[in-house]
mmCIF file of C-alpha atoms in Angstrom:
data_model
loop_
_atom_site.group_PDB
_atom_site.id
_atom_site.type_symbol
_atom_site.label_atom_id
_atom_site.label_comp_id
_atom_site.label_asym_id
_atom_site.label_seq_id
_atom_site.Cartn_x
_atom_site.Cartn_y
_atom_site.Cartn_z
ATOM 1 C CA MET A 1 94.048 82.970 89.766
ATOM 2 C CA GLU A 2 94.214 80.992 93.021
ATOM 3 C CA THR A 3 96.529 83.315 94.295
ATOM 4 C CA GLU A 4 94.679 86.346 93.563
ATOM 5 C CA HIS A 5 91.571 84.793 95.543
ATOM 6 C CA LYS A 6 93.996 83.829 98.349
ATOM 7 C CA ASN A 7 95.325 87.548 98.562
ATOM 8 C CA LEU A 8 91.355 88.655 98.431
ATOM 9 C CA LEU A 9 90.701 86.405 101.195
ATOM 10 C CA ARG A 10 93.631 87.758 103.368
ATOM 11 C CA GLN A 11 92.856 91.384 102.671
ATOM 12 C CA ALA A 12 88.993 90.884 103.846
ATOM 13 C CA VAL A 13 89.962 89.141 106.998
ATOM 14 C CA VAL A 14 90.001 92.264 109.295
ATOM 15 C CA PRO A 15 87.053 93.993 107.568
ATOM 16 C CA SER A 16 85.256 90.595 108.095
ATOM 17 C CA VAL A 17 85.901 90.374 111.568
ATOM 18 C CA MET A 18 84.996 93.876 112.385
ATOM 19 C CA LEU A 19 81.847 93.341 110.468
ATOM 20 C CA ALA A 20 81.068 89.972 112.346
ATOM 21 C CA ALA A 21 81.923 91.730 115.670
ATOM 22 C CA MET A 22 79.359 94.606 115.004
ATOM 23 C CA TRP A 23 76.620 92.038 114.267
ATOM 24 C CA LEU A 24 77.321 89.722 117.312
ATOM 25 C CA VAL A 25 77.224 92.760 119.651
ATOM 26 C CA TRP A 26 73.841 93.961 118.093
ATOM 27 C CA GLY A 27 72.304 90.385 118.343
ATOM 28 C CA ALA A 28 73.413 90.393 121.729
ATOM 29 C CA GLU A 29 71.697 93.640 122.508
ATOM 30 C CA TRP A 30 68.711 92.521 120.508
ATOM 31 C CA LEU A 31 68.311 89.046 122.166
ATOM 32 C CA SER A 32 68.821 90.196 125.829
ATOM 33 C CA GLY A 33 66.797 93.293 125.277
ATOM 34 C CA SER A 34 69.714 95.477 126.647
ATOM 35 C CA ASP A 35 70.666 98.819 125.643
ATOM 36 C CA PHE A 36 74.162 98.986 125.021
ATOM 37 C CA SER A 37 74.482 102.590 124.166
ATOM 38 C CA THR A 38 75.664 103.639 127.518
ATOM 39 C CA LEU A 39 79.017 101.843 126.658
ATOM 40 C CA GLY A 40 79.474 104.489 123.712
ATOM 41 C CA ILE A 41 81.744 107.643 123.980
ATOM 42 C CA PHE A 42 80.631 110.298 126.502
ATOM 43 C CA PRO A 43 82.789 113.539 125.916
ATOM 44 C CA ARG A 44 84.760 114.570 128.677
ATOM 45 C CA LYS A 45 83.758 111.900 131.188
ATOM 46 C CA PHE A 46 86.629 109.207 132.123
ATOM 47 C CA SER A 47 83.742 106.777 132.417
ATOM 48 C CA GLY A 48 83.178 107.567 128.307
ATOM 49 C CA LEU A 49 86.871 106.609 127.227
ATOM 50 C CA TRP A 50 86.177 102.969 127.165
ATOM 51 C CA GLY A 51 83.720 103.825 124.054
ATOM 52 C CA ILE A 52 86.497 105.144 122.057
ATOM 53 C CA LEU A 53 87.588 101.421 121.468
ATOM 54 C CA ILE A 54 84.013 99.854 121.689
ATOM 55 C CA SER A 55 81.792 102.294 120.465
ATOM 56 C CA PRO A 56 82.092 101.543 116.663
ATOM 57 C CA PHE A 57 80.710 98.163 117.679
ATOM 58 C CA ILE A 58 77.250 99.256 119.044
ATOM 59 C CA HIS A 59 74.443 100.275 117.131
ATOM 60 C CA GLY A 60 71.017 101.571 117.934
ATOM 61 C CA ASP A 61 68.722 99.705 115.579
ATOM 62 C CA LEU A 62 68.747 97.537 112.535
ATOM 63 C CA GLY A 63 68.803 100.402 110.215
ATOM 64 C CA HIS A 64 71.757 101.770 111.819
ATOM 65 C CA ILE A 65 73.958 98.730 111.705
ATOM 66 C CA SER A 66 72.968 97.820 108.146
ATOM 67 C CA SER A 67 73.916 101.473 106.941
ATOM 68 C CA ASN A 68 77.502 100.829 108.097
ATOM 69 C CA SER A 69 78.006 97.200 107.341
ATOM 70 C CA ILE A 70 78.553 97.439 103.650
ATOM 71 C CA PRO A 71 80.884 100.559 103.869
ATOM 72 C CA ILE A 72 82.893 99.210 106.602
ATOM 73 C CA LEU A 73 83.482 95.908 104.506
ATOM 74 C CA VAL A 74 84.218 97.430 101.150
ATOM 75 C CA LEU A 75 86.352 100.306 102.258
ATOM 76 C CA GLY A 76 88.091 97.850 104.767
ATOM 77 C CA ILE A 77 89.006 95.564 101.803
ATOM 78 C CA ALA A 78 90.169 98.436 99.859
ATOM 79 C CA LEU A 79 92.377 99.661 102.709
ATOM 80 C CA PHE A 80 93.873 96.292 103.197
ATOM 81 C CA SER A 81 94.079 95.795 99.319
ATOM 82 C CA PHE A 82 96.084 99.146 98.080
ATOM 83 C CA TYR A 83 97.661 100.020 101.391
ATOM 84 C CA HIS A 84 98.581 96.409 102.779
ATOM 85 C CA LYS A 85 101.921 97.454 104.364
ATOM 86 C CA ILE A 86 100.386 100.295 106.439
ATOM 87 C CA ALA A 87 96.684 99.151 106.476
ATOM 88 C CA GLY A 88 96.877 98.028 110.270
ATOM 89 C CA GLN A 89 98.664 101.430 111.423
ATOM 90 C CA VAL A 90 96.063 103.573 109.346
ATOM 91 C CA LEU A 91 93.025 101.546 110.855
ATOM 92 C CA PHE A 92 94.300 102.086 114.413
ATOM 93 C CA ILE A 93 95.032 105.954 113.960
ATOM 94 C CA LEU A 94 91.596 106.261 112.136
ATOM 95 C CA TRP A 95 89.731 104.252 114.731
ATOM 96 C CA ILE A 96 91.596 105.880 117.983
ATOM 97 C CA GLY A 97 91.886 109.410 116.455
ATOM 98 C CA THR A 98 88.300 109.864 115.664
ATOM 99 C CA GLY A 99 87.051 108.579 119.085
ATOM 100 C CA ILE A 100 89.671 110.850 120.861
ATOM 101 C CA GLY A 101 88.370 113.710 119.105
ATOM 102 C CA VAL A 102 84.815 112.987 119.608
ATOM 103 C CA TRP A 103 85.295 112.628 123.357
ATOM 104 C CA ILE A 104 86.980 115.913 123.416
ATOM 105 C CA ILE A 105 84.889 118.196 121.192
ATOM 106 C CA ALA A 106 81.208 116.344 120.965
ATOM 107 C CA ARG A 107 78.037 117.098 122.661
ATOM 108 C CA PRO A 108 77.473 115.676 125.987
ATOM 109 C CA SER A 109 75.719 112.491 124.724
ATOM 110 C CA TYR A 110 76.623 108.896 123.932
ATOM 111 C CA HIS A 111 78.156 108.625 120.460
ATOM 112 C CA ILE A 112 77.869 104.896 118.943
ATOM 113 C CA GLY A 113 78.378 103.218 115.796
ATOM 114 C CA ALA A 114 80.947 102.756 113.249
ATOM 115 C CA SER A 115 79.986 105.950 111.217
ATOM 116 C CA GLY A 116 82.876 107.637 112.191
ATOM 117 C CA VAL A 117 85.291 104.837 111.173
ATOM 118 C CA VAL A 118 83.812 105.124 107.928
ATOM 119 C CA TYR A 119 83.919 108.594 107.502
ATOM 120 C CA SER A 120 87.707 108.301 108.454
ATOM 121 C CA LEU A 121 87.885 105.523 105.792
ATOM 122 C CA VAL A 122 86.286 107.333 102.812
ATOM 123 C CA PHE A 123 88.349 110.525 103.406
ATOM 124 C CA PHE A 124 91.665 108.829 104.024
ATOM 125 C CA ILE A 125 91.496 106.762 100.930
ATOM 126 C CA PHE A 126 90.024 110.006 98.870
ATOM 127 C CA PHE A 127 92.755 112.198 99.844
ATOM 128 C CA SER A 128 95.561 109.715 99.862
ATOM 129 C CA GLY A 129 94.665 109.632 96.123
ATOM 130 C CA VAL A 130 94.945 113.422 95.850
ATOM 131 C CA PHE A 131 98.025 113.888 97.799
ATOM 132 C CA ARG A 132 100.147 110.840 96.436
ATOM 133 C CA ARG A 133 99.214 111.689 92.684
ATOM 134 C CA GLU A 134 99.509 107.890 92.030
ATOM 135 C CA THR A 135 97.217 106.632 89.050
ATOM 136 C CA ARG A 136 95.706 103.644 91.322
ATOM 137 C CA ALA A 137 95.408 105.778 94.416
ATOM 138 C CA ILE A 138 93.565 108.562 92.231
ATOM 139 C CA ALA A 139 91.437 105.851 90.506
ATOM 140 C CA LEU A 140 90.493 104.321 94.056
ATOM 141 C CA ALA A 141 89.624 108.015 95.358
ATOM 142 C CA LEU A 142 87.449 108.607 92.429
ATOM 143 C CA ILE A 143 85.440 105.391 92.918
ATOM 144 C CA VAL A 144 85.170 106.329 96.680
ATOM 145 C CA ALA A 145 83.904 109.718 95.757
ATOM 146 C CA LEU A 146 81.358 108.276 93.379
ATOM 147 C CA LEU A 147 80.089 105.843 95.955
ATOM 148 C CA TYR A 148 80.070 107.766 98.951
ATOM 149 C CA GLY A 149 80.203 111.223 97.838
ATOM 150 C CA SER A 150 76.687 111.832 99.222
ATOM 151 C CA SER A 151 78.221 111.158 102.786
ATOM 152 C CA LEU A 152 79.622 114.635 102.738
ATOM 153 C CA TRP A 153 76.357 116.061 104.206
ATOM 154 C CA GLY A 154 77.002 113.916 107.227
ATOM 155 C CA ILE A 155 79.193 116.225 108.688
ATOM 156 C CA PHE A 156 76.623 118.964 109.109
ATOM 157 C CA PRO A 157 74.114 118.929 111.930
ATOM 158 C CA ILE A 158 71.071 118.313 109.652
ATOM 159 C CA GLN A 159 69.801 115.450 111.078
ATOM 160 C CA GLU A 160 68.520 114.870 114.872
ATOM 161 C CA GLY A 161 69.656 111.912 116.765
ATOM 162 C CA VAL A 162 72.812 111.529 114.685
ATOM 163 C CA SER A 163 76.374 112.068 115.801
ATOM 164 C CA TRP A 164 77.427 114.579 113.023
ATOM 165 C CA GLU A 165 80.536 114.989 115.180
ATOM 166 C CA SER A 166 81.666 111.549 114.811
ATOM 167 C CA HIS A 167 81.299 112.049 110.980
ATOM 168 C CA LEU A 168 83.077 115.491 110.895
ATOM 169 C CA LEU A 169 86.032 114.381 113.207
ATOM 170 C CA GLY A 170 86.281 111.061 111.172
ATOM 171 C CA ALA A 171 86.769 113.151 108.056
ATOM 172 C CA CYS A 172 89.154 115.471 109.696
ATOM 173 C CA THR A 173 91.170 112.183 110.882
ATOM 174 C CA GLY A 174 91.039 110.531 107.457
ATOM 175 C CA ILE A 175 92.549 113.883 105.998
ATOM 176 C CA VAL A 176 95.131 114.096 108.302
ATOM 177 C CA THR A 177 96.316 110.592 108.307
ATOM 178 C CA ALA A 178 96.486 110.790 104.526
ATOM 179 C CA PHE A 179 98.778 113.519 104.449
ATOM 180 C CA TYR A 180 100.927 112.009 107.161
ATOM 181 C CA PHE A 181 101.304 108.622 105.118
ATOM 182 C CA ARG A 182 101.560 110.602 101.732
ATOM 183 C CA LYS A 183 104.712 108.871 100.957
ATOM 184 C CA LYS A 184 103.689 105.503 101.600
ATOM 185 C CA GLY A 185 101.060 103.233 99.953
ATOM 186 C CA PRO A 186 100.825 101.730 96.309
ATOM 187 C CA GLU A 187 104.239 102.321 94.705
ATOM 188 C CA LYS A 188 103.985 103.594 91.224
ATOM 189 C CA LYS A 189 103.622 100.755 88.682
ATOM 190 C CA LYS A 190 107.034 100.342 86.438
ATOM 191 C CA TYR A 191 106.086 99.086 82.874
ATOM 192 C CA ASP A 192 108.396 96.912 80.853
ATOM 193 C CA TRP A 193 108.876 99.579 78.162
ATOM 194 C CA GLU A 194 110.191 102.060 80.439
ATOM 195 C CA ASN A 195 113.118 99.668 81.213
ATOM 196 C CA GLU A 196 113.692 98.804 77.658
ATOM 197 C CA PRO A 197 116.795 100.798 75.966
ATOM 198 C CA ASP A 198 116.482 103.068 73.183
ATOM 199 C CA GLU A 199 116.703 101.486 69.960
ATOM 200 C CA ASP A 200 117.855 104.503 67.993
ATOM 201 C CA SER A 201 121.247 104.417 70.415
ATOM 202 C CA ASP A 202 123.942 102.468 69.291
ATOM 203 C CA GLN A 203 125.564 102.537 72.584
ATOM 204 C CA ASP A 204 124.977 99.556 74.736
ATOM 205 C CA GLU A 205 123.624 100.705 77.846
ATOM 206 C CA THR A 206 124.891 97.599 79.716
ATOM 207 C CA GLU A 207 128.344 98.394 78.827
ATOM 208 C CA PRO A 208 130.307 101.476 80.323
ATOM 209 C CA TRP A 209 131.186 104.337 78.079
ATOM 210 C CA ASN A 210 133.969 103.392 75.736
ATOM 211 C CA TYR A 211 136.101 106.695 74.771
ATOM 212 C CA LYS A 212 138.304 104.611 72.313
ATOM 213 C CA SER A 213 135.130 104.089 69.970
ATOM 214 C CA LEU A 214 134.312 107.733 70.070
ATOM 215 C CA PHE A 215 138.133 108.948 69.412
ATOM 216 C CA PRO A 216 139.837 106.348 67.576
ATOM 217 C CA PRO A 217 143.689 106.804 67.526
ATOM 218 C CA PRO A 218 145.525 107.744 64.400
ATOM 219 C CA GLU A 219 146.903 104.959 62.321
ATOM 220 C CA GLY A 220 149.983 103.334 63.613
ATOM 221 C CA PHE A 221 149.278 104.806 67.161
ATOM 222 C CA GLY A 222 147.411 103.154 69.972
ATOM 223 C CA TYR A 223 146.186 103.873 73.327
ATOM 224 C CA PRO A 224 148.452 102.445 76.003
ATOM 225 C CA GLU A 225 146.930 99.376 77.692
ATOM 226 C CA LYS A 226 145.742 99.451 81.292
#
């Protein structure tokens, strides 16, 4: 039990640091009365490239950061729990890939918030389960679909003032990344009974095949010794 708690704490480190950084930035913005939105991604402007790295930490208001906080924590822990060997690579690709896509394609406006990363995590986890066809990955994909299935509508331009491009490009980045890493991740669990020898078999699987037991020599004769 103690080991499980330690593993959970270790898997929660990166998502927790991300969440803390988001709230620290928002708190600094609120206390200083500043507007950090100009540090976000501004498509096709070189000055907007910095936003690829820092825009997920910048949020417009309390409602904006609150809506992204729980998904970042929950999905981040899920990523580092089930895909711990590749979680760092995956998160980096999702983060940077989504930001680059926004910088290339999105409307000429400042794009801020962690929702692009959230969408990329949702779609990566779901489609990774679909592509890999592994029981635990599929179960995790179904949980994600139940919890965040309604977020699908966010990829369409139906709400003014929302960067639906970040959502759409995050979703696309998540799907492509899931396909790229389809052969990596949680391995299929092998149960003990799968390794047990067949009780109906008289042949000991640990011993090599013995042709003498199948074809005994006639009485008075014997096989030459090696």
